[in-house]
mmCIF file of C-alpha atoms in Angstrom:
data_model
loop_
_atom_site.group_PDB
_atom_site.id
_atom_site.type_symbol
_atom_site.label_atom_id
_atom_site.label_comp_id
_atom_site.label_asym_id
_atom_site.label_seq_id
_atom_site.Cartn_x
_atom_site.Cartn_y
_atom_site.Cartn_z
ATOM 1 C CA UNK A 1 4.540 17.101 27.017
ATOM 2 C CA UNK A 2 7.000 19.558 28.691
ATOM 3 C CA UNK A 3 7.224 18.164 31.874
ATOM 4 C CA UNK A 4 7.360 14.719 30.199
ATOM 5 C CA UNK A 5 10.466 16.166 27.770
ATOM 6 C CA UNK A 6 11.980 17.934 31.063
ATOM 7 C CA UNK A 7 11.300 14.796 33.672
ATOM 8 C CA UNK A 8 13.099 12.703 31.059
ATOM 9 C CA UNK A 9 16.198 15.074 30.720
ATOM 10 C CA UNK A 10 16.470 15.468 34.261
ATOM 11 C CA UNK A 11 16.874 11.289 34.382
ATOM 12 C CA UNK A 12 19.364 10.746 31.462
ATOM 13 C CA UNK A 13 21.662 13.446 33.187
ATOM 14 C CA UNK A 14 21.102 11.754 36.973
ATOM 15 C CA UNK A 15 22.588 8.757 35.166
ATOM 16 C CA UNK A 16 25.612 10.608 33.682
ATOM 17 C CA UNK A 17 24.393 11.102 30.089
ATOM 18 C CA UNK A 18 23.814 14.930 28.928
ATOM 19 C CA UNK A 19 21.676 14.698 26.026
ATOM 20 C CA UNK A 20 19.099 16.950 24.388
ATOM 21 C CA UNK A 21 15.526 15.730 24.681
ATOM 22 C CA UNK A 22 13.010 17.730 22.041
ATOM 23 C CA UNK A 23 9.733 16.493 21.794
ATOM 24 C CA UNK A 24 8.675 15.795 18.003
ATOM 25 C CA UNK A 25 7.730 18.664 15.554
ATOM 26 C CA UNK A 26 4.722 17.232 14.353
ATOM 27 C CA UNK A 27 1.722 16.531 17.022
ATOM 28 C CA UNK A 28 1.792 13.053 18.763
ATOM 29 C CA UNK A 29 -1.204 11.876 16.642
ATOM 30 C CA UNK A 30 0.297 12.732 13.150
ATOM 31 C CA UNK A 31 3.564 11.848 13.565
ATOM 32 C CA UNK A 32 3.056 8.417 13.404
ATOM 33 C CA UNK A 33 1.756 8.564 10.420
ATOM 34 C CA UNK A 34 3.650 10.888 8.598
ATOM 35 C CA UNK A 35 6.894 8.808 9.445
ATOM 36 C CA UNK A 36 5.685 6.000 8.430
ATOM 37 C CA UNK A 37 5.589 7.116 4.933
ATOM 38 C CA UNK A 38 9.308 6.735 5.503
ATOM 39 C CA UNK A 39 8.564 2.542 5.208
ATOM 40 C CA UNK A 40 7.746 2.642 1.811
ATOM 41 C CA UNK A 41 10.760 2.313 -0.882
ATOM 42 C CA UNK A 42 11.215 5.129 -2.949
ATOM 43 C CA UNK A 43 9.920 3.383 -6.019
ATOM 44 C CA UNK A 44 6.990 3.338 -4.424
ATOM 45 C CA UNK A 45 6.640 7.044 -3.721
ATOM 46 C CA UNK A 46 7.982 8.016 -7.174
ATOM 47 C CA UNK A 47 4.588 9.752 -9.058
ATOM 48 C CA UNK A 48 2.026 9.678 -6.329
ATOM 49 C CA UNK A 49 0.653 12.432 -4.655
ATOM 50 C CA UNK A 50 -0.463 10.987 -1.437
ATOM 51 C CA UNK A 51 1.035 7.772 1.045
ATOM 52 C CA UNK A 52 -1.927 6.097 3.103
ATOM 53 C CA UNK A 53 -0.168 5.152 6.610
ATOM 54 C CA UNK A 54 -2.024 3.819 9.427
ATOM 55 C CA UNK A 55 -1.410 3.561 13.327
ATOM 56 C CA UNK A 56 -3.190 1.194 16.159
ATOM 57 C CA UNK A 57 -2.341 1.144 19.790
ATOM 58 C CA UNK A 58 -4.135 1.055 22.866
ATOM 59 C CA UNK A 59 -5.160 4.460 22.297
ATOM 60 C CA UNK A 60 -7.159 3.799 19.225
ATOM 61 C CA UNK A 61 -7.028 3.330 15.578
ATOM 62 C CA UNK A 62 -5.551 6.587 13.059
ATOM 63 C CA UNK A 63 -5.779 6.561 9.273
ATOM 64 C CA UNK A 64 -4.272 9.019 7.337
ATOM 65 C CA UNK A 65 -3.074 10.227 3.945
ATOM 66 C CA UNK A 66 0.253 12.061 3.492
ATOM 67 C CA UNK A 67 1.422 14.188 1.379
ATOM 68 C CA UNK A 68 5.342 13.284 0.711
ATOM 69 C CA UNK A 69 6.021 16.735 -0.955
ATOM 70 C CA UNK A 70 9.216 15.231 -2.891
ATOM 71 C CA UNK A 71 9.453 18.128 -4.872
ATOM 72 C CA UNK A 72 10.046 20.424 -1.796
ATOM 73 C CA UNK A 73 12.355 17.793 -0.114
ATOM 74 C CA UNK A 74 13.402 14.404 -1.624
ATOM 75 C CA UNK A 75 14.127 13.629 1.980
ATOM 76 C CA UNK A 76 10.429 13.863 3.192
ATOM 77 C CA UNK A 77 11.507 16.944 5.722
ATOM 78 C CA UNK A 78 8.279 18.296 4.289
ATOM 79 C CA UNK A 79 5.951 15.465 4.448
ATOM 80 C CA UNK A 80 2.850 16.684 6.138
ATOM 81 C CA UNK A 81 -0.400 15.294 7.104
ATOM 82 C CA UNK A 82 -3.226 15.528 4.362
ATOM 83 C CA UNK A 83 -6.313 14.029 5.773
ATOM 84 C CA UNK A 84 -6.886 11.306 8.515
ATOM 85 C CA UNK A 85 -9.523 9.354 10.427
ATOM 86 C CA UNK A 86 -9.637 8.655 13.799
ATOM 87 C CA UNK A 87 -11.346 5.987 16.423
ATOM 88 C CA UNK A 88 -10.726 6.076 20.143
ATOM 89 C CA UNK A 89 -10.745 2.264 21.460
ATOM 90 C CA UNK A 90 -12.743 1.427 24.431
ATOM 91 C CA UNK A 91 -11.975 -1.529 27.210
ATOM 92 C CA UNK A 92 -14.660 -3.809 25.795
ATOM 93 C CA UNK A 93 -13.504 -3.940 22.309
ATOM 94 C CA UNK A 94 -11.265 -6.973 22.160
ATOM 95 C CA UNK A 95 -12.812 -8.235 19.278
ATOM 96 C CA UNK A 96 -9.644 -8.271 16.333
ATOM 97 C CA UNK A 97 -11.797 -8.990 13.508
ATOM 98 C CA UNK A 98 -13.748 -5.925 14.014
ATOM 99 C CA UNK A 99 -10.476 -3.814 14.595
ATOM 100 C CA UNK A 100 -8.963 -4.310 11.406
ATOM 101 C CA UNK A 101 -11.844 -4.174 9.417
ATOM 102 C CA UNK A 102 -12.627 -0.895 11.001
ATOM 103 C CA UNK A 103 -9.176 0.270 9.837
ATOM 104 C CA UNK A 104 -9.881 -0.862 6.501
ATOM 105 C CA UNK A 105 -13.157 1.119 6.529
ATOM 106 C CA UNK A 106 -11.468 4.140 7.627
ATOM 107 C CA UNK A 107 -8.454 3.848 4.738
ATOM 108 C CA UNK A 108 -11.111 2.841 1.832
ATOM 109 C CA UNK A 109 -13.166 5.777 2.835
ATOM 110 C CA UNK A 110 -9.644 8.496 2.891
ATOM 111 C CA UNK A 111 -8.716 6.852 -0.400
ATOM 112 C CA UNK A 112 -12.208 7.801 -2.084
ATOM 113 C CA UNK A 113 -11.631 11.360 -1.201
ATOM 114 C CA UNK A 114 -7.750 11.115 -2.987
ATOM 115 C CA UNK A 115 -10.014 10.058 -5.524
ATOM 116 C CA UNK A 116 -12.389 12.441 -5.694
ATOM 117 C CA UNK A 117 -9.816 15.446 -5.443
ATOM 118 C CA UNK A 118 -7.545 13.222 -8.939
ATOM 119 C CA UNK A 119 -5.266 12.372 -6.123
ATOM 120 C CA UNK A 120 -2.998 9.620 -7.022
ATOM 121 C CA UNK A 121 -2.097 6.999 -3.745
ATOM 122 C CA UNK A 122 0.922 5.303 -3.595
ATOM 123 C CA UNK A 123 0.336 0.680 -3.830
ATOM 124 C CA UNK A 124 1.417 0.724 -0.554
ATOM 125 C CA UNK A 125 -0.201 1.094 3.276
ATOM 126 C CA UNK A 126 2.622 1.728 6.209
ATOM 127 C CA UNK A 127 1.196 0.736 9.330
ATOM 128 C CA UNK A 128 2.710 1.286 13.047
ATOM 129 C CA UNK A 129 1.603 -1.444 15.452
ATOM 130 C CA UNK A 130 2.136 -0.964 19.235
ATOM 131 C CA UNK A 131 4.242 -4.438 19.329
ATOM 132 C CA UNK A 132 7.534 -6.041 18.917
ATOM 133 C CA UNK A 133 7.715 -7.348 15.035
ATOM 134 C CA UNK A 134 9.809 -9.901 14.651
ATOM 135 C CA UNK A 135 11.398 -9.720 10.605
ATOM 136 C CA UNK A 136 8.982 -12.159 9.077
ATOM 137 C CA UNK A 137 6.435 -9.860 10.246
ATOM 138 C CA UNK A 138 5.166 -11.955 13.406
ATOM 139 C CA UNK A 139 4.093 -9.910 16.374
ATOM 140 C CA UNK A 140 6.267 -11.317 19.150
ATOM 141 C CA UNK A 141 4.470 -8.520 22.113
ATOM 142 C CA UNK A 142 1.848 -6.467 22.258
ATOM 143 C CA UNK A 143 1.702 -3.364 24.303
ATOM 144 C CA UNK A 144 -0.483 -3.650 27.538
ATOM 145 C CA UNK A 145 -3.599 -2.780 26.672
ATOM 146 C CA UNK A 146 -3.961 -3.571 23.439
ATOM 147 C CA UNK A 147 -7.115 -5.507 22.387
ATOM 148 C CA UNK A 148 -7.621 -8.179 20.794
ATOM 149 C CA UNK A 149 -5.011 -11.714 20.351
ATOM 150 C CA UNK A 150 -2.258 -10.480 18.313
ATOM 151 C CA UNK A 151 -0.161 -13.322 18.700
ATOM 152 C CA UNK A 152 -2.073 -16.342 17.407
ATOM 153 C CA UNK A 153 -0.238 -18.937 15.201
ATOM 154 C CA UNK A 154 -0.510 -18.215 11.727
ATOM 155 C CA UNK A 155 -1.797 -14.955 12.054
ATOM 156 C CA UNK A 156 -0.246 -12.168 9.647
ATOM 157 C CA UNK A 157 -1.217 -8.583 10.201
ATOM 158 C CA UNK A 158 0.340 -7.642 7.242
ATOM 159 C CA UNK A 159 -1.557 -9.858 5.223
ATOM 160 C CA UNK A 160 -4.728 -9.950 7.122
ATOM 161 C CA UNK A 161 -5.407 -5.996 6.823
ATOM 162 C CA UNK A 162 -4.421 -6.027 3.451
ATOM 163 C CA UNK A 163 -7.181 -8.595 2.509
ATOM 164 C CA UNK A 164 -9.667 -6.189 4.156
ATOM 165 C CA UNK A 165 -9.009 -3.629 1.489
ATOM 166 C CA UNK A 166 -10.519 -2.696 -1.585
ATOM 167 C CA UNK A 167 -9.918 -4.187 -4.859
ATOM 168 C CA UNK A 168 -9.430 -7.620 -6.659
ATOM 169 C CA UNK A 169 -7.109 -9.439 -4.819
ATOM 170 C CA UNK A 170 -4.048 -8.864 -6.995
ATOM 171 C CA UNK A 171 -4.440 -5.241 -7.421
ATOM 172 C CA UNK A 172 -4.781 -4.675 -3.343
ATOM 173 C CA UNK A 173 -2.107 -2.309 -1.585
ATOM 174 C CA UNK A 174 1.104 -3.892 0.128
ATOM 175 C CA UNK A 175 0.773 -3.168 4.153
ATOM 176 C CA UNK A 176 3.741 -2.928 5.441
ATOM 177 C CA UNK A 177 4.383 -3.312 8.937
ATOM 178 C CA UNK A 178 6.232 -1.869 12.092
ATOM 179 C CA UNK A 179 6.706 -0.735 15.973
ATOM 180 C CA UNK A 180 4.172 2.683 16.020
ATOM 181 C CA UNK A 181 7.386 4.094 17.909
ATOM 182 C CA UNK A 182 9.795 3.537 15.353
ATOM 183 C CA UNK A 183 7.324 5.284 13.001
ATOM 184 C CA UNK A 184 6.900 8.064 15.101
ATOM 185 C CA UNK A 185 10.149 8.526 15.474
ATOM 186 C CA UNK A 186 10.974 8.462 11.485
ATOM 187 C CA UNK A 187 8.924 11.420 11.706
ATOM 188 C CA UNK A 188 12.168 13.215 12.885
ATOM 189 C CA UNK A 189 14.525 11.288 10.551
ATOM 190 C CA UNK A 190 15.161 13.827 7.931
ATOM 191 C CA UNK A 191 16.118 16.666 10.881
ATOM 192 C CA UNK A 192 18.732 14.120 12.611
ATOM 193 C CA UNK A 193 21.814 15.082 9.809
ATOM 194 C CA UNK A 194 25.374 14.923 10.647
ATOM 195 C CA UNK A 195 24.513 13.223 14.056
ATOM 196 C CA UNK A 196 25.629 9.670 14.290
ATOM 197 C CA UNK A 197 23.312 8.105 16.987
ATOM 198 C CA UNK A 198 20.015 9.101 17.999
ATOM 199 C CA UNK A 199 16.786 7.926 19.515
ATOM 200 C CA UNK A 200 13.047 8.042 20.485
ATOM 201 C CA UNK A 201 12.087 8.017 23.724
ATOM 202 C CA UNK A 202 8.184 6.680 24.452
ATOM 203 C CA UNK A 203 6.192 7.247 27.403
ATOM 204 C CA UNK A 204 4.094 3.979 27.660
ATOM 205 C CA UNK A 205 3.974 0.226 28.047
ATOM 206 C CA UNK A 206 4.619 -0.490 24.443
ATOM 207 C CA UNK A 207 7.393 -3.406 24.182
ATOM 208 C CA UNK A 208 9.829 -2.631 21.282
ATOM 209 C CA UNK A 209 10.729 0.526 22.189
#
C-alpha cells in the first residue's frame, strides 16, 4: 500500500499537482463497509445499535455490521467495524443468482448474532457495487472482472437483494445502492473538515471511479 500511496504521489506531482496522498485509516476490507453506513439518512440511524453494509467486487463478497457510535461522534468519525463475513470469488462463478443469494445468507446470518447479543439493526442495508450506478439505480458498467450479467434490462440490484432477505415482504430492509469506491472513500468523510475538494484514488479496473 506504500509504494501504491508513494507511486501515486510521485504521478500527481509529474503532472504539476502537489497533493497529499494518505492511504485510508481503516483496512481496505472494512472501509467499505464502514463508509457505507454513511448512505443511510440519519433517521435511519437514530436508535439502532448496529448498520448492516455490504460490498461485492471482483474480489469477493463482504458483509458486515457497524457500529455507528453516534454518541461518541454524531459525525460517524468513530464508526467501526463490529462483525463481518467474507467470500473470496473464484473465475468460474458467474452465476448472479447464486451471488446475491450468498450475500443474503451472509447478512441474515450477521443479523442473527445482533440478535442474539439484543442488538438493534438499523431497516436499512448500504451496499457498494464495483460499477457505475446510474440515479435510478441501473448499473450502467461493471468493473472487469466482475461475474455475473449486471446489466440486463429490468434488472434492479437494489431490489433484487433486498427480496433475498429475511422477513415478510413489507417488513424487509431498504438496500441502498452505490460505487464500492465512493463507499470506501466515505470512510474518510468525517476527517476531510475545512478542506473544500477532495478525493479517492482506486487502484483497479472499476469504472466510476
Amino acid at each position: 500500500i506504500d509504494a501504491a500511496v508513494g507511486l501515486a504521489a510521485a504521478r500527481l506531482r509529474a503532472e504539476g499537482i502537489d497533493l497529499p496522498v494518505l492511504p485510508l485509516r481503516h483496512p481496505p476490507e472494512e472501509a467499505g463497509l464502514v463508509g457505507a453506513a454513511r448512505l443511510l439518512p440519519p433517521a435511519l440511524l437514530e436508535g439502532c445499535d448496529l448498520v448492516a453494509t455490504a460490498e461485492l467486487d471482483p474480489g469477493g463478497l463482504r458483509a458486515g455490521l457497524v457500529l455507528p457510535r453516534l454518541g461518541v461522534r454524531p459525525d460517524l468519525a468513530a464508526a467501526g467495524l463490529w462483525r463481518m463475513q467474507s467470500w473470496p470469488l473464484a473465475p468460474p462463478e458467474a452465476d448472479r443468482a447464486a451471488l446475491l443469494g450468498r450475500l443474503a445468507g451472509m447478512l441474515a446470518d450477521l443479523e442473527g448474532e445482533a440478535a442474539a447479543a439484543g442488538l438493534a439493526v438499523a431497516p436499512a442495508v448500504a451496499l457498494g457495487f464495483a460499477g457505475l450506478i446510474e440515479p435510478e439505480g441501473r448499473i450502467a458498467a461493471v468493473a472487469e472482472g466482475m461475474p455475473g450479467d449486471w446489466q440486463e434490462d429490468g434488472f434492479a440490484l437494489a431490489a433484487a437483494l433486498a427480496r433475498l432477505l429475511p422477513g415478510p415482504a413489507a417488513a424487509r430492509p431498504e438496500v441502498l445502492l452505490h460505487n464500492a469506491t465512493v463507499a470506501r472513500g466515505l470512510s474518510e468523510a468525517p476527517f476531510q473538515r475545512g478542506i473544500a475538494r477532495w478525493g479517492v484514488l482506486a487502484i483497479g479496473p472499476s469504472p466510476g471511479q
